[in-house]
């Protein structure tokens, strides 16, 4: 369509953007088609709520790209690796650290000013819960010794509770305690860190779908090079406890940076990135994902709706219904990755 072509060509000359193609690169299942029909309805409702009579070309392009109706998104810079969940025309660079960059994020200065509150609470919670854990383990040890019960070596520490987020990319040395994930606050963890929760909520950060978490990197470990794919989300790391030395660092694209305690480092994780901790101590940061500053308010609302709907599909909250449209192709037999595939055709549980 002319709207899609306008959106996909709205960037600087010479930068390759996805192009419409005559037939999709993959087929959608019936359930996936239902999802995208519901997306279209929801976005129409959002436009009415905003009294928006004009097109939203970048959101329309997002839908086309995610349904494989275009060529695949191409890198916009060295080691940029975007996925099919893509908004055309956004600035892509590994780090957002200049004064002009920081002007896009007025909340960062206050977050750094109030970082002492977060760091103090973090270590108070760590100390308290480690003490409680040790007392519990000692009682269990005494009972097991008394009744000759085999020992259980499973880790019950604060960070072990989020081990499901670890995978082959993040590695065994990386773990997290999530305060928010996929737009939903974790009530239990927010109650454990009430001051941190209040600071984040008070700063009016345009939080994106991936979430907020404390992340630990154990000694001698690292996150392998990978891309998170989505080019419309940026990430800030607030240094909580950073061991000294050049062996504790993060590489985004071809550029390496080191964290500083109480300071924020902002990056674009649609670039290939990795971390390492070659020190003998744990490294801790607070990770905050937020919307790319070049998105408009209504574009953010549309993306929030898309990912909230995805959550509902994954949980099974949206019943199967007949399709509203007719389609030329037969229902797809296999699912792809990303929103087009809806993470296994939105039939699996949210992990």
Coordinates of C-alpha atoms in Angstrom, one line a residue:
X1 CA 0.0 0.0 0.0
X2 CA 1.1 3.6 -0.4
X3 CA 1.0 4.1 3.4
X4 CA 3.3 1.1 3.9
X5 CA 5.7 2.3 1.2
X6 CA 5.8 5.8 2.8
X7 CA 6.6 4.3 6.2
X8 CA 9.3 2.0 4.9
X9 CA 11.0 4.7 3.0
X10 CA 10.8 7.4 5.7
X11 CA 14.5 7.0 6.7
X12 CA 17.7 8.5 5.4
X13 CA 18.6 7.8 1.8
X14 CA 20.7 4.8 1.3
X15 CA 19.6 3.0 4.4
X16 CA 17.9 -0.3 3.5
X17 CA 14.4 -0.8 4.9
X18 CA 12.0 -3.7 4.5
X19 CA 10.2 -3.7 1.2
X20 CA 6.7 -5.0 0.4
X21 CA 6.7 -8.4 -1.4
X22 CA 4.2 -10.1 -3.6
X23 CA 3.6 -13.0 -1.2
X24 CA 4.4 -13.5 2.5
X25 CA 7.7 -15.2 3.4
X26 CA 5.7 -17.6 5.7
X27 CA 2.1 -18.6 6.3
X28 CA 0.1 -17.7 9.4
X29 CA -2.0 -20.2 11.3
X30 CA -5.7 -19.5 11.9
X31 CA -4.9 -18.5 15.5
X32 CA -2.2 -16.1 14.3
X33 CA -4.6 -14.6 11.9
X34 CA -7.1 -14.1 14.7
X35 CA -4.4 -12.3 16.7
X36 CA -3.7 -9.8 13.9
X37 CA -7.3 -9.2 13.2
X38 CA -7.7 -8.3 16.9
X39 CA -4.7 -6.1 16.7
X40 CA -6.2 -4.2 13.7
X41 CA -9.5 -3.7 15.7
X42 CA -7.6 -2.5 18.8
X43 CA -5.5 0.0 16.9
X44 CA -8.6 1.4 15.3
X45 CA -10.1 1.9 18.8
X46 CA -6.9 3.6 19.9
X47 CA -7.0 6.0 17.0
X48 CA -10.6 6.9 17.8
X49 CA -9.7 7.5 21.4
X50 CA -7.0 9.9 20.3
X51 CA -9.3 11.5 17.7
X52 CA -6.7 10.5 15.1
X53 CA -8.1 10.6 11.6
X54 CA -4.7 10.2 9.9
X55 CA -2.8 7.0 9.1
X56 CA -0.1 5.6 11.5
X57 CA 2.3 4.5 8.8
X58 CA 5.0 3.2 11.1
X59 CA 2.5 1.1 13.1
X60 CA 1.1 -0.3 9.8
X61 CA 4.6 -1.1 8.7
X62 CA 5.2 -2.9 12.0
X63 CA 2.2 -5.1 11.4
X64 CA 3.3 -5.8 7.8
X65 CA 6.9 -6.7 8.8
X66 CA 5.8 -8.9 11.7
X67 CA 3.5 -10.9 9.4
X68 CA 6.3 -11.6 7.0
X69 CA 4.7 -9.4 4.2
X70 CA 7.9 -7.6 3.6
X71 CA 11.6 -8.4 3.2
X72 CA 13.4 -8.9 6.5
X73 CA 14.6 -5.8 8.4
X74 CA 18.2 -5.0 7.6
X75 CA 21.0 -3.7 9.9
X76 CA 21.1 0.1 10.1
X77 CA 24.7 0.1 11.4
X78 CA 27.6 -2.2 12.1
X79 CA 26.5 -5.2 14.3
X80 CA 22.9 -4.0 14.3
X81 CA 20.6 -7.1 14.2
X82 CA 16.9 -6.2 14.3
X83 CA 14.1 -8.8 14.2
X84 CA 10.7 -8.9 12.5
X85 CA 9.3 -6.9 15.4
X86 CA 10.4 -3.7 13.8
X87 CA 9.5 0.0 13.5
X88 CA 11.1 1.7 10.5
X89 CA 12.8 5.1 10.7
X90 CA 14.2 5.0 14.3
X91 CA 17.7 6.1 15.1
X92 CA 19.9 3.1 15.7
X93 CA 23.2 3.4 17.6
X94 CA 24.8 1.2 20.3
X95 CA 24.9 3.7 23.2
X96 CA 22.9 6.8 24.0
X97 CA 25.3 8.7 26.1
X98 CA 25.8 12.2 24.7
X99 CA 24.3 15.3 26.3
X100 CA 21.8 15.6 23.5
X101 CA 20.9 11.9 24.0
X102 CA 20.3 12.3 27.7
X103 CA 18.0 15.3 27.0
X104 CA 15.6 12.7 25.6
X105 CA 15.5 11.0 29.0
X106 CA 14.9 13.7 31.7
X107 CA 14.3 11.0 34.3
X108 CA 17.9 9.7 34.2
X109 CA 19.3 12.6 36.2
X110 CA 16.8 12.1 39.0
X111 CA 17.3 8.3 38.9
X112 CA 21.1 8.9 39.5
X113 CA 20.4 11.4 42.2
X114 CA 18.1 8.9 44.0
X115 CA 20.3 5.9 43.3
X116 CA 21.5 5.8 46.9
X117 CA 18.0 4.9 48.0
X118 CA 17.9 2.0 45.6
X119 CA 21.4 0.8 46.4
X120 CA 20.9 1.0 50.2
X121 CA 17.6 -0.9 50.0
X122 CA 19.1 -3.5 47.6
X123 CA 21.8 -4.5 50.1
X124 CA 19.5 -4.3 53.1
X125 CA 17.2 -6.8 51.4
X126 CA 20.1 -9.0 50.3
X127 CA 21.5 -9.1 53.9
X128 CA 18.1 -9.7 55.5
X129 CA 17.1 -12.5 53.1
X130 CA 20.5 -14.1 53.2
X131 CA 20.4 -14.2 57.0
X132 CA 16.8 -15.6 56.9
X133 CA 18.0 -18.2 54.4
X134 CA 21.0 -19.3 56.5
X135 CA 18.8 -19.6 59.6
X136 CA 16.3 -21.7 57.6
X137 CA 19.1 -23.9 56.1
X138 CA 20.5 -24.5 59.6
X139 CA 17.1 -25.6 60.9
X140 CA 16.7 -27.9 57.9
X141 CA 20.2 -29.3 58.4
X142 CA 19.4 -30.1 62.1
X143 CA 16.1 -31.8 61.2
X144 CA 17.7 -33.8 58.3
X145 CA 20.5 -34.9 60.6
X146 CA 18.0 -36.0 63.3
X147 CA 15.8 -38.0 60.9
X148 CA 18.6 -39.0 58.4
X149 CA 16.9 -37.1 55.5
X150 CA 19.1 -36.7 52.3
X151 CA 20.4 -33.1 51.7
X152 CA 18.7 -30.9 49.1
X153 CA 21.4 -28.8 47.3
X154 CA 19.0 -26.6 45.4
X155 CA 19.7 -22.8 45.6
X156 CA 17.0 -20.9 47.4
X157 CA 18.7 -17.5 47.3
X158 CA 17.0 -14.3 46.3
X159 CA 18.2 -14.5 42.7
X160 CA 17.5 -18.2 42.2
X161 CA 13.8 -17.5 42.0
X162 CA 14.2 -16.0 38.5
X163 CA 16.3 -18.7 37.1
X164 CA 13.7 -19.5 34.4
X165 CA 14.9 -16.3 32.6
X166 CA 18.3 -17.9 32.1
X167 CA 19.1 -19.7 28.9
X168 CA 21.9 -20.7 26.6
X169 CA 22.5 -17.0 25.6
X170 CA 22.5 -15.5 29.1
X171 CA 24.5 -18.3 30.6
X172 CA 24.4 -19.9 34.1
X173 CA 26.2 -16.9 35.7
X174 CA 23.3 -14.4 34.9
X175 CA 20.2 -14.3 37.0
X176 CA 17.6 -11.6 37.9
X177 CA 14.9 -10.5 40.2
X178 CA 12.1 -9.0 38.2
X179 CA 10.0 -6.0 39.4
X180 CA 8.1 -5.8 36.2
X181 CA 7.9 -8.1 33.2
X182 CA 5.8 -7.7 30.0
X183 CA 4.1 -4.7 31.4
X184 CA 3.0 -6.4 34.6
X185 CA 4.4 -5.5 38.0
X186 CA 5.5 -8.4 40.2
X187 CA 3.6 -7.7 43.5
X188 CA 5.8 -9.9 45.6
X189 CA 9.1 -8.5 44.5
X190 CA 7.8 -4.9 44.5
X191 CA 6.9 -5.5 48.2
X192 CA 10.4 -6.7 48.8
X193 CA 11.8 -3.5 47.3
X194 CA 9.2 -0.9 48.0
X195 CA 11.5 2.1 47.9
X196 CA 12.9 1.1 44.5
X197 CA 9.4 0.5 43.2
X198 CA 8.3 4.0 44.4
X199 CA 11.3 5.7 42.8
X200 CA 10.8 4.1 39.5
X201 CA 7.0 4.8 39.5
X202 CA 7.6 8.4 40.5
X203 CA 9.9 9.2 37.6
X204 CA 7.4 8.8 34.8
X205 CA 9.7 6.5 32.8
X206 CA 8.0 5.4 29.6
X207 CA 8.5 1.7 30.6
X208 CA 8.4 -0.7 27.7
X209 CA 7.2 -4.3 27.5
X210 CA 10.3 -6.2 28.5
X211 CA 10.4 -4.9 32.1
X212 CA 12.5 -3.9 35.1
X213 CA 14.8 -6.1 37.1
X214 CA 17.9 -6.4 39.3
X215 CA 20.5 -8.5 37.4
X216 CA 23.4 -10.4 38.8
X217 CA 26.5 -11.6 37.0
X218 CA 28.6 -14.0 39.0
X219 CA 32.4 -14.1 39.0
X220 CA 34.0 -15.6 35.9
X221 CA 30.9 -15.5 33.8
X222 CA 29.5 -13.6 30.9
X223 CA 26.5 -13.1 28.6
X224 CA 27.2 -14.4 25.1
X225 CA 26.9 -12.1 22.1
X226 CA 23.3 -11.8 21.0
X227 CA 20.6 -9.3 19.9
X228 CA 17.3 -8.8 21.6
X229 CA 15.9 -7.8 18.2
X230 CA 13.3 -5.1 18.9
X231 CA 14.6 -1.8 17.6
X232 CA 11.9 0.3 19.4
X233 CA 13.1 -0.5 23.0
X234 CA 16.1 1.0 24.7
X235 CA 17.6 -0.2 27.9
X236 CA 19.3 1.6 30.9
X237 CA 21.6 -0.1 33.4
X238 CA 22.0 1.6 36.8
X239 CA 25.2 0.4 38.5
X240 CA 24.4 -1.1 41.9
X241 CA 27.7 -3.0 42.7
X242 CA 30.4 -2.9 40.2
X243 CA 33.7 -4.7 40.9
X244 CA 36.8 -2.8 39.9
X245 CA 38.9 -3.6 36.9
X246 CA 38.7 -3.7 33.1
X247 CA 37.4 -7.3 33.1
X248 CA 33.9 -6.1 34.2
X249 CA 32.3 -4.6 31.1
X250 CA 29.7 -4.6 28.4
X251 CA 30.2 -4.6 24.7
X252 CA 27.4 -3.2 22.4
X253 CA 28.2 -3.3 18.7
X254 CA 31.9 -2.8 18.5
X255 CA 32.0 -0.4 21.5
X256 CA 32.9 -1.5 25.1
X257 CA 31.9 0.4 28.2
X258 CA 32.2 -0.1 32.0
X259 CA 29.4 0.4 34.5
X260 CA 29.8 2.9 37.4
X261 CA 27.9 2.6 40.7
X262 CA 25.1 5.1 40.9
X263 CA 25.4 6.0 37.2
X264 CA 23.2 5.1 34.2
X265 CA 24.4 3.5 31.0
X266 CA 21.9 3.5 28.1
X267 CA 22.1 1.1 25.2
X268 CA 20.2 -0.3 22.2
X269 CA 19.9 -4.1 22.6
X270 CA 18.9 -4.6 19.0
X271 CA 22.7 -4.4 18.5
X272 CA 24.7 -7.5 19.2
X273 CA 25.8 -7.1 22.8
X274 CA 27.6 -9.1 25.5
X275 CA 28.9 -8.8 29.1
X276 CA 31.7 -10.2 31.1
X277 CA 32.7 -10.3 34.8
X278 CA 36.3 -11.5 35.1
X279 CA 36.5 -10.3 38.7
X280 CA 36.1 -12.5 41.9
X281 CA 32.9 -10.6 43.0
X282 CA 29.3 -10.5 41.9
X283 CA 28.2 -7.6 39.6
X284 CA 24.8 -6.1 40.2
X285 CA 22.8 -3.6 38.0
X286 CA 19.2 -2.4 37.8
X287 CA 17.9 -2.9 34.3
X288 CA 15.1 -0.7 32.9
X289 CA 13.6 -1.1 29.5
X290 CA 11.8 1.8 27.9
X291 CA 10.3 3.0 24.6
X292 CA 12.6 4.6 22.0
X293 CA 12.2 8.4 22.4
X294 CA 11.4 8.8 18.7
X295 CA 8.1 6.9 19.1
X296 CA 5.0 9.1 19.4
X297 CA 2.6 8.7 22.3
X298 CA 0.0 7.1 20.1
X299 CA 2.6 4.7 18.6
X300 CA 3.6 3.7 22.2
X301 CA -0.1 3.0 23.0
X302 CA -0.5 0.9 20.0
X303 CA 2.6 -1.2 20.8
X304 CA 1.5 -1.5 24.4
X305 CA -1.8 -2.9 23.1
X306 CA -0.1 -5.4 20.8
X307 CA 2.0 -6.9 23.6
X308 CA -0.7 -6.8 26.1
X309 CA -2.9 -8.7 23.6
X310 CA 0.0 -11.2 23.1
X311 CA 0.1 -11.8 26.8
X312 CA -3.7 -12.6 26.8
X313 CA -3.3 -14.9 23.8
X314 CA -0.5 -16.7 25.5
X315 CA -2.4 -17.2 28.7
X316 CA -5.4 -18.5 26.8
X317 CA -7.6 -15.6 27.9
X318 CA -8.8 -14.9 24.3
X319 CA -11.2 -17.6 23.1
X320 CA -10.9 -19.1 19.6
X321 CA -13.5 -17.5 17.2
X322 CA -14.2 -17.7 13.4
X323 CA -12.0 -15.4 11.3
X324 CA -13.7 -12.2 10.2
X325 CA -11.8 -12.0 6.9
X326 CA -11.3 -14.4 4.0
X327 CA -7.8 -15.4 3.1
X328 CA -6.4 -16.7 -0.2
X329 CA -3.9 -19.0 1.4
X330 CA -4.5 -22.2 3.4
X331 CA -3.9 -22.0 7.1
X332 CA -0.2 -22.3 7.9
X333 CA 1.0 -25.6 9.3
X334 CA 4.0 -24.3 11.3
X335 CA 4.7 -21.3 13.4
X336 CA 7.6 -18.9 13.1
X337 CA 9.3 -16.9 15.8
X338 CA 8.4 -13.5 17.1
X339 CA 5.0 -11.8 16.9
X340 CA 4.3 -13.5 13.5
X341 CA 4.7 -16.8 15.2
X342 CA 3.3 -15.5 18.4
X343 CA 5.8 -17.6 20.4
X344 CA 4.5 -21.0 19.3
X345 CA 1.2 -19.7 17.9
X346 CA 0.2 -18.3 21.3
X347 CA -0.7 -21.7 22.7
X348 CA 2.2 -22.0 25.2
X349 CA 2.3 -20.5 28.6
X350 CA 4.2 -17.3 29.2
X351 CA 7.7 -18.3 30.5

